[in-house]
C-alpha positions as semicolon CSV with decimal commas, in nm:
position;residue;x (nm);y (nm);z (nm)
1;M;0,522;-0,738;-3,437
2;T;0,722;-0,986;-3,226
3;D;0,578;-1,177;-2,930
4;I;0,781;-0,962;-2,691
5;Q;0,664;-0,639;-2,852
6;G;0,305;-0,760;-2,835
7;A;0,343;-0,850;-2,468
8;M;0,495;-0,512;-2,387
9;R;0,216;-0,335;-2,571
10;K;-0,047;-0,523;-2,370
11;T;0,123;-0,435;-2,040
12;G;0,165;-0,065;-2,112
13;G;0,525;-0,093;-2,230
14;H;0,658;-0,266;-1,919
15;R;0,874;-0,571;-1,968
16;D;0,730;-0,781;-1,685
17;F;0,894;-1,110;-1,780
18;A;1,252;-1,232;-1,781
19;A;1,490;-1,124;-2,056
20;D;1,521;-1,473;-2,202
21;E;1,147;-1,541;-2,210
22;Q;0,888;-1,470;-2,477
23;G;0,509;-1,455;-2,468
24;R;0,487;-1,465;-2,091
25;G;0,368;-1,228;-1,822
26;P;0,054;-1,070;-1,673
27;G;-0,059;-0,940;-2,009
28;V;-0,008;-1,274;-2,182
29;P;-0,224;-1,544;-2,020
30;S;-0,063;-1,885;-2,053
31;A;0,004;-2,202;-1,859
32;L;0,323;-2,035;-1,733
33;T;0,164;-1,712;-1,607
34;N;0,098;-1,865;-1,265
35;N;0,465;-1,945;-1,199
36;P;0,688;-1,636;-1,229
37;K;1,065;-1,658;-1,223
38;A;1,263;-1,467;-0,962
39;G;1,230;-1,095;-1,030
40;Q;0,993;-1,147;-1,321
41;W;0,718;-0,937;-1,166
42;D;0,828;-0,609;-1,009
43;G;0,565;-0,427;-0,805
44;R;0,764;-0,105;-0,825
45;R;0,669;-0,095;-1,194
46;L;0,344;-0,289;-1,201
47;S;0,159;-0,116;-0,917
48;R;-0,055;0,182;-1,011
49;G;-0,129;0,282;-0,653
50;I;-0,487;0,159;-0,676
51;V;-0,697;-0,004;-0,403
52;A;-1,016;-0,199;-0,463
53;D;-1,160;-0,167;-0,114
54;Y;-1,094;-0,082;0,248
55;K;-1,300;-0,252;0,518
56;R;-1,313;-0,144;0,881
57;L;-1,366;-0,372;1,179
58;V;-1,383;-0,715;1,015
59;M;-1,326;-1,057;1,174
60;T;-1,273;-1,278;0,869
61;D;-0,930;-1,166;0,745
62;G;-0,710;-1,290;1,026
63;E;-0,710;-1,303;1,403
64;G;-0,927;-1,064;1,604
65;I;-1,100;-0,746;1,491
66;R;-0,908;-0,601;1,199
67;C;-0,894;-0,347;0,920
68;S;-0,854;-0,494;0,570
69;L;-0,697;-0,322;0,271
70;Y;-0,763;-0,480;-0,069
71;V;-0,506;-0,372;-0,327
72;S;-0,561;-0,406;-0,702
73;G;-0,367;-0,612;-0,951
74;C;-0,272;-0,979;-0,952
75;P;-0,103;-1,165;-1,239
76;F;-0,133;-1,504;-1,064
77;R;-0,495;-1,528;-1,181
78;C;-0,575;-1,842;-0,984
79;Q;-0,865;-2,043;-1,121
80;G;-1,161;-2,003;-0,886
81;C;-1,026;-1,682;-0,730
82;Y;-1,304;-1,502;-0,544
83;N;-1,151;-1,163;-0,626
84;A;-1,097;-1,204;-1,001
85;S;-1,263;-0,867;-1,061
86;I;-0,954;-0,691;-0,923
87;W;-0,682;-0,877;-1,115
88;D;-0,645;-0,557;-1,318
89;F;-0,392;-0,317;-1,160
90;G;-0,622;-0,030;-1,256
91;A;-0,940;-0,163;-1,092
92;G;-1,055;0,058;-0,806
93;H;-0,956;0,402;-0,683
94;P;-0,627;0,572;-0,595
95;Y;-0,463;0,517;-0,259
96;T;-0,459;0,858;-0,090
97;R;-0,318;1,025;0,219
98;E;-0,675;1,066;0,341
99;L;-0,730;0,690;0,323
100;E;-0,403;0,626;0,502
101;D;-0,499;0,868;0,779
102;Q;-0,833;0,688;0,817
103;I;-0,653;0,354;0,845
104;I;-0,428;0,491;1,119
105;K;-0,730;0,637;1,299
106;D;-0,910;0,302;1,285
107;L;-0,603;0,115;1,407
108;S;-0,580;0,347;1,707
109;L;-0,900;0,193;1,846
110;S;-0,805;-0,024;2,143
111;Y;-1,008;-0,325;2,029
112;V;-0,860;-0,338;1,677
113;Q;-0,581;-0,596;1,667
114;G;-0,423;-0,500;1,336
115;I;-0,443;-0,468;0,961
116;T;-0,455;-0,722;0,680
117;Y;-0,328;-0,675;0,325
118;L;-0,518;-0,867;0,058
119;G;-0,594;-0,828;-0,307
120;G;-0,502;-0,849;-0,567
121;E;-0,139;-0,920;-0,485
122;P;0,008;-0,714;-0,197
123;L;0,368;-0,810;-0,278
124;L;0,323;-0,639;-0,615
125;N;0,187;-0,322;-0,455
126;T;0,489;-0,236;-0,243
127;P;0,495;0,136;-0,336
128;M;0,176;0,174;-0,131
129;L;0,227;-0,081;0,142
130;L;0,586;-0,008;0,239
131;G;0,501;0,348;0,339
132;L;0,186;0,244;0,523
133;S;0,366;-0,038;0,705
134;A;0,648;0,191;0,812
135;R;0,398;0,443;0,947
136;I;0,211;0,172;1,140
137;R;0,536;0,063;1,305
138;R;0,630;0,424;1,386
139;E;0,296;0,502;1,546
140;F;0,209;0,169;1,709
141;G;0,529;-0,035;1,723
142;H;0,425;-0,401;1,740
143;E;0,110;-0,326;1,938
144;K;-0,081;-0,375;1,611
145;D;-0,003;-0,676;1,395
146;I;0,019;-0,689;1,015
147;W;-0,114;-0,987;0,819
148;C;-0,074;-1,039;0,447
149;W;-0,208;-1,282;0,187
150;T;0,007;-1,358;-0,118
151;G;0,008;-1,588;-0,419
152;Y;0,384;-1,626;-0,382
153;T;0,526;-1,904;-0,168
154;W;0,771;-1,822;0,109
155;E;1,044;-1,998;-0,086
156;E;0,977;-1,790;-0,398
157;L;0,988;-1,466;-0,203
158;N;1,324;-1,555;-0,050
159;R;1,498;-1,698;-0,358
160;P;1,801;-1,527;-0,515
161;G;1,710;-1,269;-0,776
162;E;1,374;-1,167;-0,632
163;T;1,312;-0,793;-0,617
164;P;1,428;-0,632;-0,288
165;D;1,102;-0,448;-0,222
166;K;0,934;-0,781;-0,145
167;A;1,184;-0,859;0,131
168;Q;1,137;-0,507;0,267
169;L;0,762;-0,556;0,298
170;I;0,804;-0,901;0,452
171;S;1,023;-0,748;0,723
172;Y;0,721;-0,550;0,848
173;L;0,483;-0,847;0,858
174;D;0,379;-1,061;1,152
175;V;0,185;-1,326;0,959
176;L;0,196;-1,428;0,593
177;V;-0,056;-1,659;0,428
178;D;0,133;-1,790;0,126
179;G;0,071;-1,980;-0,196
180;R;-0,165;-1,982;-0,494
181;Y;-0,524;-2,083;-0,444
182;L;-0,559;-2,429;-0,601
183;E;-0,921;-2,511;-0,671
184;N;-0,855;-2,887;-0,686
185;R;-0,721;-2,866;-0,329
186;K;-0,999;-2,652;-0,188
187;N;-1,084;-2,731;0,174
188;S;-1,354;-2,541;0,361
189;L;-1,228;-2,669;0,697
190;L;-0,906;-2,469;0,680
191;Q;-0,849;-2,166;0,899
192;F;-0,794;-1,846;0,696
193;R;-0,701;-2,043;0,380
194;G;-0,883;-2,168;0,075
195;S;-0,669;-2,465;-0,034
196;D;-0,449;-2,702;0,164
197;N;-0,123;-2,603;-0,008
198;Q;-0,141;-2,261;0,158
199;R;0,032;-2,194;0,490
200;I;-0,009;-1,946;0,775
201;I;0,348;-1,841;0,848
202;D;0,492;-1,676;1,158
203;V;0,712;-1,424;0,978
204;P;0,947;-1,303;1,258
205;R;1,026;-1,659;1,369
206;S;1,071;-1,777;1,011
207;L;1,317;-1,497;0,939
208;E;1,503;-1,568;1,261
209;Q;1,530;-1,943;1,200
210;G;1,583;-1,928;0,825
211;Q;1,298;-2,167;0,753
212;V;0,919;-2,170;0,751
213;V;0,765;-2,163;1,099
214;I;0,390;-2,214;1,103
215;W;0,178;-1,969;1,302
216;P;0,143;-2,130;1,647
217;K;-0,229;-2,053;1,680
218;L;-0,323;-2,258;1,372
219;H;-0,650;-2,438;1,436
220;D;-0,824;-2,601;1,140
221;Q;-1,172;-2,745;1,180
222;T;-1,223;-3,120;1,182
223;R;-1,584;-3,103;1,066
224;F;-1,799;-2,869;0,861
225;I;-2,000;-2,689;1,128
226;P;-2,301;-2,567;0,920
227;E;-2,351;-2,913;0,771
228;T;-2,321;-3,082;1,111
229;Y;-2,558;-2,832;1,269
230;S;-2,812;-2,891;0,992
231;K;-2,799;-3,268;1,045
232;D;-2,841;-3,224;1,421
233;R;-3,145;-3,002;1,365
234;Q;-3,300;-3,256;1,128
235;Q;-3,253;-3,533;1,384
236;E;-3,413;-3,318;1,656
237;Q;-3,710;-3,244;1,433
238;Q;-3,753;-3,613;1,351
239;R;-3,745;-3,704;1,721
240;G;-3,990;-3,425;1,803
């Protein structure tokens, strides 16, 4: 069996790497797996329509009170990923019309600001998210915002040869948090990011200007609050 045949067997017969490459892709862990070429990973083939979780009324996955949809499957496999259990595209349960209706019902609440797509890799689950995003825009316009986390960088998503479904999903987004999580650049002071290579991108302005425009409400911490609070408490106790 050749390397390519072995890779295709591991990924269910899908050729998820470029034609001139061997031994590379989601089913073949390697030093190259984390850096796909343009069009190498196609969510229209890789996605199995599976979600790992749906959370209502959360305040940790973007600005304001939100709904968060965690999709399954991510070939980036970042070291230190807190959601490694859902790297598998089959981990979880099927995305259903009933779930979509519940999401729309939750978004209709006046105090819910929007929805966030996480994972897993949302840009490789476009068969689910394109339909949901279109419905959100039909029913709410831009009254509700759409955030998305991705392992791709903005530049990778917009390079020649990337699959068109990714650009279609980006067109629905308001905010994109881009880039792999890099454990050696972890920074707990960052707002809505894990490592300092990641960016919070204002999608409409970036598309309009043809370059990355950072979300204008970015506000990283300058000190670690729990640690500072603990030191203050210790000093108070010593004085008392």
